Structures are given as structure tokens and as C-alpha cells.
Short mmCIF file of C-alpha atoms in Angstrom, two decimals:
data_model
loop_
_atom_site.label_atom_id
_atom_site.label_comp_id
_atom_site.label_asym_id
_atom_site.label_seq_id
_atom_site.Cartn_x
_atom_site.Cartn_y
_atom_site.Cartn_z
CA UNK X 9 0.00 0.00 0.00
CA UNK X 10 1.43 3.67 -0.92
CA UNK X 11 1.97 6.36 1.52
CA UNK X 12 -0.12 9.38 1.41
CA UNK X 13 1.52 11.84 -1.15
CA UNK X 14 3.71 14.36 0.02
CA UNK X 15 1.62 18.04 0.30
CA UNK X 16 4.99 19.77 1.30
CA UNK X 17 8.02 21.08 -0.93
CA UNK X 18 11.26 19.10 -0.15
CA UNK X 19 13.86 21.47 -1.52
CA UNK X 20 11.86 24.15 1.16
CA UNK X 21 11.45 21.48 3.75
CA UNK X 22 15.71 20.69 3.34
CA UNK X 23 16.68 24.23 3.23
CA UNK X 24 14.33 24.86 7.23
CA UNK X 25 16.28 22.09 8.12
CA UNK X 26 19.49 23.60 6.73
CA UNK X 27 19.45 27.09 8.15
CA UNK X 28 18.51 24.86 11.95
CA UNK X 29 21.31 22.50 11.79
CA UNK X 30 23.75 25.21 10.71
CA UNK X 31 22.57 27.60 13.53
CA UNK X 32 22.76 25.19 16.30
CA UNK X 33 24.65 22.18 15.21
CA UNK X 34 23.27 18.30 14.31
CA UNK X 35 23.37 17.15 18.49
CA UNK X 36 22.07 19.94 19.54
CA UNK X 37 18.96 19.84 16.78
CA UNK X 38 16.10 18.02 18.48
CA UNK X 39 13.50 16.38 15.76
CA UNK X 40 10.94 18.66 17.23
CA UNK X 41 12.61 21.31 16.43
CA UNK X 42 13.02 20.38 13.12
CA UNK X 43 9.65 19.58 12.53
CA UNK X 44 8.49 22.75 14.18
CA UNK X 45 11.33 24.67 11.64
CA UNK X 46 10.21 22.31 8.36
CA UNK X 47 6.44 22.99 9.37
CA UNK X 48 5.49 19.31 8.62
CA UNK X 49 4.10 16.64 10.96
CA UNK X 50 5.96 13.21 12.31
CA UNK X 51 4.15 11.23 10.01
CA UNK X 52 5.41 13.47 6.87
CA UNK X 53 8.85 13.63 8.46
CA UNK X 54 9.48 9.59 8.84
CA UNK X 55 7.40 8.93 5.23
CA UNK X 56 10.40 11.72 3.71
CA UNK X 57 13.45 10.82 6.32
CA UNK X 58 14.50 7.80 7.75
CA UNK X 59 15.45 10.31 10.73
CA UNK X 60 17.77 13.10 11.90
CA UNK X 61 20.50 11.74 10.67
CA UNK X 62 19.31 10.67 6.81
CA UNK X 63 17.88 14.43 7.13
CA UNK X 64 21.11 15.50 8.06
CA UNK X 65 22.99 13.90 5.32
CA UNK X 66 20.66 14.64 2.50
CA UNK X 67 21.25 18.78 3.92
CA UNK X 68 24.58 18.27 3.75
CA UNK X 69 24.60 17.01 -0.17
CA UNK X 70 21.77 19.46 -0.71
CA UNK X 71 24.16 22.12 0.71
CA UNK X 72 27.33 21.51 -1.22
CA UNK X 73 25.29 21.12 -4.37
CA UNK X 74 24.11 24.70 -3.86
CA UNK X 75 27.49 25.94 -2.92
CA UNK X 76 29.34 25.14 -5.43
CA UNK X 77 26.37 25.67 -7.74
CA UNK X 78 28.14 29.32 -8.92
CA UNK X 79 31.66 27.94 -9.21
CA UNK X 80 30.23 25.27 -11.67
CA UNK X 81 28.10 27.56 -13.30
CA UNK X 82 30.89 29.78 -14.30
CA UNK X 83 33.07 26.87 -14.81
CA UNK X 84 30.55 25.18 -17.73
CA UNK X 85 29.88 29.08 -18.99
CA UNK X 86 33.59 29.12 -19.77
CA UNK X 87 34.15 31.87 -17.51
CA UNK X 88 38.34 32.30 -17.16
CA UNK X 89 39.25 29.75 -14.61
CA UNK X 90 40.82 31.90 -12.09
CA UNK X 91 38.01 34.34 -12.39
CA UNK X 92 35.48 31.81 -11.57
CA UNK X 93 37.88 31.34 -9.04
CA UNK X 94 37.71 34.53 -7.39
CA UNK X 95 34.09 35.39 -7.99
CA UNK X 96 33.65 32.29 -5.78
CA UNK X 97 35.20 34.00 -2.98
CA UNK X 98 34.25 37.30 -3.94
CA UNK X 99 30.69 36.14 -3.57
CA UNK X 100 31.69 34.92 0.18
CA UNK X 101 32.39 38.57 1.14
CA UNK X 102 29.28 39.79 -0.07
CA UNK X 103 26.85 37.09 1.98
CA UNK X 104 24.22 38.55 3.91
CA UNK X 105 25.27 39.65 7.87
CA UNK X 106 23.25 36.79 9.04
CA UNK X 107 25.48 34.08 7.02
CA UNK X 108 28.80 35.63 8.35
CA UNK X 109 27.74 35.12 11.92
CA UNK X 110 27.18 31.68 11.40
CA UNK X 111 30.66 30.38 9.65
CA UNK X 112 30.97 27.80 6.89
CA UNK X 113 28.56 24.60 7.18
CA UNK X 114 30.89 22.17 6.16
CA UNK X 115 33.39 23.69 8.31
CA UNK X 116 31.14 23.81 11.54
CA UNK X 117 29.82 20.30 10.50
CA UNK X 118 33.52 18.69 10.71
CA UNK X 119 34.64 20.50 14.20
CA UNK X 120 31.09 19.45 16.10
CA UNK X 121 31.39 15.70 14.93
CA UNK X 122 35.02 15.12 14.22
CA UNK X 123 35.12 12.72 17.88
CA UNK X 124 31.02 11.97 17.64
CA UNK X 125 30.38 10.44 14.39
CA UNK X 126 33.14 9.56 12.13
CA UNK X 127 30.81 8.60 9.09
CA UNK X 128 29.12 11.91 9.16
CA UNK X 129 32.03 14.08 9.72
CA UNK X 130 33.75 12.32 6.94
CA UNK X 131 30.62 12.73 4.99
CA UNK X 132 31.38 16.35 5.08
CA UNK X 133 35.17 16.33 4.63
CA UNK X 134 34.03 14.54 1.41
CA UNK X 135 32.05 17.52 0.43
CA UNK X 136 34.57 20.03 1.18
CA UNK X 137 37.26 17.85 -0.77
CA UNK X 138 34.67 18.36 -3.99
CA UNK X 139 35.15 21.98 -3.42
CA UNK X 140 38.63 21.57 -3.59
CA UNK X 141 39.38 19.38 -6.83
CA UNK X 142 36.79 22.06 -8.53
CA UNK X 143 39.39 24.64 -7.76
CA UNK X 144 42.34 22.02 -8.54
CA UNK X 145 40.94 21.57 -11.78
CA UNK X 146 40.44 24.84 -12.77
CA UNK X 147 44.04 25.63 -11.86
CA UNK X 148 45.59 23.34 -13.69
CA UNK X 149 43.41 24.71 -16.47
CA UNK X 150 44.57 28.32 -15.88
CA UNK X 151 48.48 26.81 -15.43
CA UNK X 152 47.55 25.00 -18.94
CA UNK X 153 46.05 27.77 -20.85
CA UNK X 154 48.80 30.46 -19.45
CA UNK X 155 46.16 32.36 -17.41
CA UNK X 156 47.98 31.06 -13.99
CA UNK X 157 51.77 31.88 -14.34
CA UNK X 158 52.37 29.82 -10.88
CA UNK X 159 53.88 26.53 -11.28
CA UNK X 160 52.96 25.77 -7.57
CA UNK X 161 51.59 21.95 -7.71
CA UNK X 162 47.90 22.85 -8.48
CA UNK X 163 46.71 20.34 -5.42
CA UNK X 164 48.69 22.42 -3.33
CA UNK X 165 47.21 25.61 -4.67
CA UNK X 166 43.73 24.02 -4.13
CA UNK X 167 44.56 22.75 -0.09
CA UNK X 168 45.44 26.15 0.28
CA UNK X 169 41.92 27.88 -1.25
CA UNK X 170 40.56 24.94 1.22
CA UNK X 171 42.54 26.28 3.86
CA UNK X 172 41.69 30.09 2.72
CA UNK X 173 37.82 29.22 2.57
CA UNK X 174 38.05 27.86 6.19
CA UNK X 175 39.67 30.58 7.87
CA UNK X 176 37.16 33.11 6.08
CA UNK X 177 34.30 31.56 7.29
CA UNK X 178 36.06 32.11 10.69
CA UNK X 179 37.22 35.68 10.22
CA UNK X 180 33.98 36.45 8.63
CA UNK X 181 32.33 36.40 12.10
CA UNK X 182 34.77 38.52 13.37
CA UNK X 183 34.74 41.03 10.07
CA UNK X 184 31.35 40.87 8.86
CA UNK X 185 31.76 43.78 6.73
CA UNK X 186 32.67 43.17 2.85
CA UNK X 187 34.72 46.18 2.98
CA UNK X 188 36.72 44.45 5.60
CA UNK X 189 36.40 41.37 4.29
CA UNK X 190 37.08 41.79 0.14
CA UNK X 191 41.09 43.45 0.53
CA UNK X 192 41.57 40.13 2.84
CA UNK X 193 40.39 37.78 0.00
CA UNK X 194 42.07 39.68 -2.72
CA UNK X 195 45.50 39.76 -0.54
CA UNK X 196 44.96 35.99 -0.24
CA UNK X 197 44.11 35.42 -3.97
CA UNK X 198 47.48 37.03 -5.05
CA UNK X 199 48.56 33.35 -4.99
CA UNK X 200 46.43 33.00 -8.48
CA UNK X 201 48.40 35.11 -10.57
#
């Protein structure tokens, strides 16, 4: 027999759950809570989501898909690689208040479960290491095409934007301000040159 159909929109329903989980961390998220934030009932919830935690990992996929969503879009629009390099960043800068103040995702994600749950922290060091052969690739595309003058080792290069993107999403708390925060990023970005 089929479940009753589903009267809510998941992408809405994932993001709620997003913007709770990245506010106050996956242990600290009770279900109620997250139905309360999604705005569906316990029945909708466990017909969608196995629980919390399949929640949690489809927001996390859901997440990185949308992140990275810009650098890929510039990437398959042919945009110079080290452009779509920095308007990736750039774009970091220019979040709303309300994003700096809560750090990177990924980032927060890997600190809070690093000794609770290996298979979820890794699930988000996976994610993050996505990010990072995106910008290896398009390095060794702008060392290939003579954009990139740099013959630094392009994984290298891309550990360090890794390491870069971290420390922003730190700083960014502190600096909320693009004004503050854009000289930082393009000081940091004189590596891609």
C-alpha cells in the first residue's frame, strides 16, 4: 500500500532544516525542532526521512550542491578559470550579515562531529574535498592555458583555497563587513596570478 503523497516542498522542507542544523549544530537539533522549523508533521517527516541523521545527510549534499552551484556555473559558462575562481570568494564577502555570523557549514559540521560520528564528519570532509578538486581543476586549467603563471603543484594551490575558505568563514564572524572582508580575499588570492 502507498503512503499518502507528500503536500509539502522538499527542496523548502531541506533548506528549514538547513538554516537549523547550521545555527545550532546536528546534536544539539532536536527532531521537534526540526519539525516545528520544516512545518510538517511526524508522520510526513518519517514517510520523507529515515530520521535526523538521513535528514542530516541529504542537507549536507543538498548544501554543497548549492554551494558550489556558482563555481560550476561559471566553470561550464567558460568563464576564465581563475576568475570563476575569485568570484567564488568574492561572492563569500558579499553574503548577507546573518550568514557571516554563522561560519561555513561544512566547516562547523567537521569541528562538532570530528570525535562523535566519524561517518558523518567524513561525509562532510568529502564535500569540502569536492570543493577543492573544482578549484584544482580549474588551476591546472589556468596553469595549462597560461592564465595562472604559478607553477605551484595545483593540489597544493587548491589545499590552500581549502585552507583560505576555512579561515574566512572564521574571520567572517569577526569582520562581517565586505569592505573588511574583500582586501583580505584579494590579498589571499594574489597566490592565483
Amino acid at each position: 500500500m502507498a503512503g499518502r503523497p507528500q503536500i509539502f516542498s522538499e527542496d523548502e522542507v531541506l533548506e528549514k532544516a538547513t538554516q537549523l542544523f547550521w545555527c545550532k549544530g546536528y546534536e544539539a537539533t532536536s527532531t521537534d525542532e526540526l519539525l516545528s522549523a520544516m512545518n510538517i508533521g511526524k508522520s510526513s517527516f518519517y514517510n520523507t526521512f529515515k530520521g535526523k541523521r538521513e535528514l542530516f545527510e541529504r542537507v549536507i549534499e543538498n548544501f554543497v550542491n548549492q554551494s558550489v552551484a556558482a563555481l560550476q556555473k561559471d566553470i561550464e559558462a567558460g568563464v576564465d578559470p581563475i576568475r570563476s575562481i575569485r568570484n567564488f570568494f568574492g561572492k563569500l564577502a558579499t553574503s548577507p550579515q546573518s550568514t557571516h555570523q554563522k561560519g561555513c557549514f561544512m566547516g562547523n559540521t567537521i569541528v562538532e562531529l570530528s570525535n562523535i560520528d566519524k561517518p558523518l564528519e567524513n561525509m562532510a570532509i568529502r564535500r569540502l574535498k569536492k570543493m577543492e578538486q573544482l578549484f584544482h581543476d580549474q588551476i591546472k586549467k589556468g596553469q595549462q592555458t597560461g592564465q595562472l603563471k604559478t607553477r605551484e603543484d595545483p593540489a597544493v594551490i587548491a589545499r590552500y583555497l581549502i585552507t583560505m575558505w576555512n579561515g574566512l568563514n572564521i574571520t567572517r564572524r569577526m569582520y562581517p563587513d565586505p569592505d573588511c572582508l574583500l582586501p583580505l580575499i584579494e590579498m589571499q588570492l594574489s597566490i592565483l596570478k
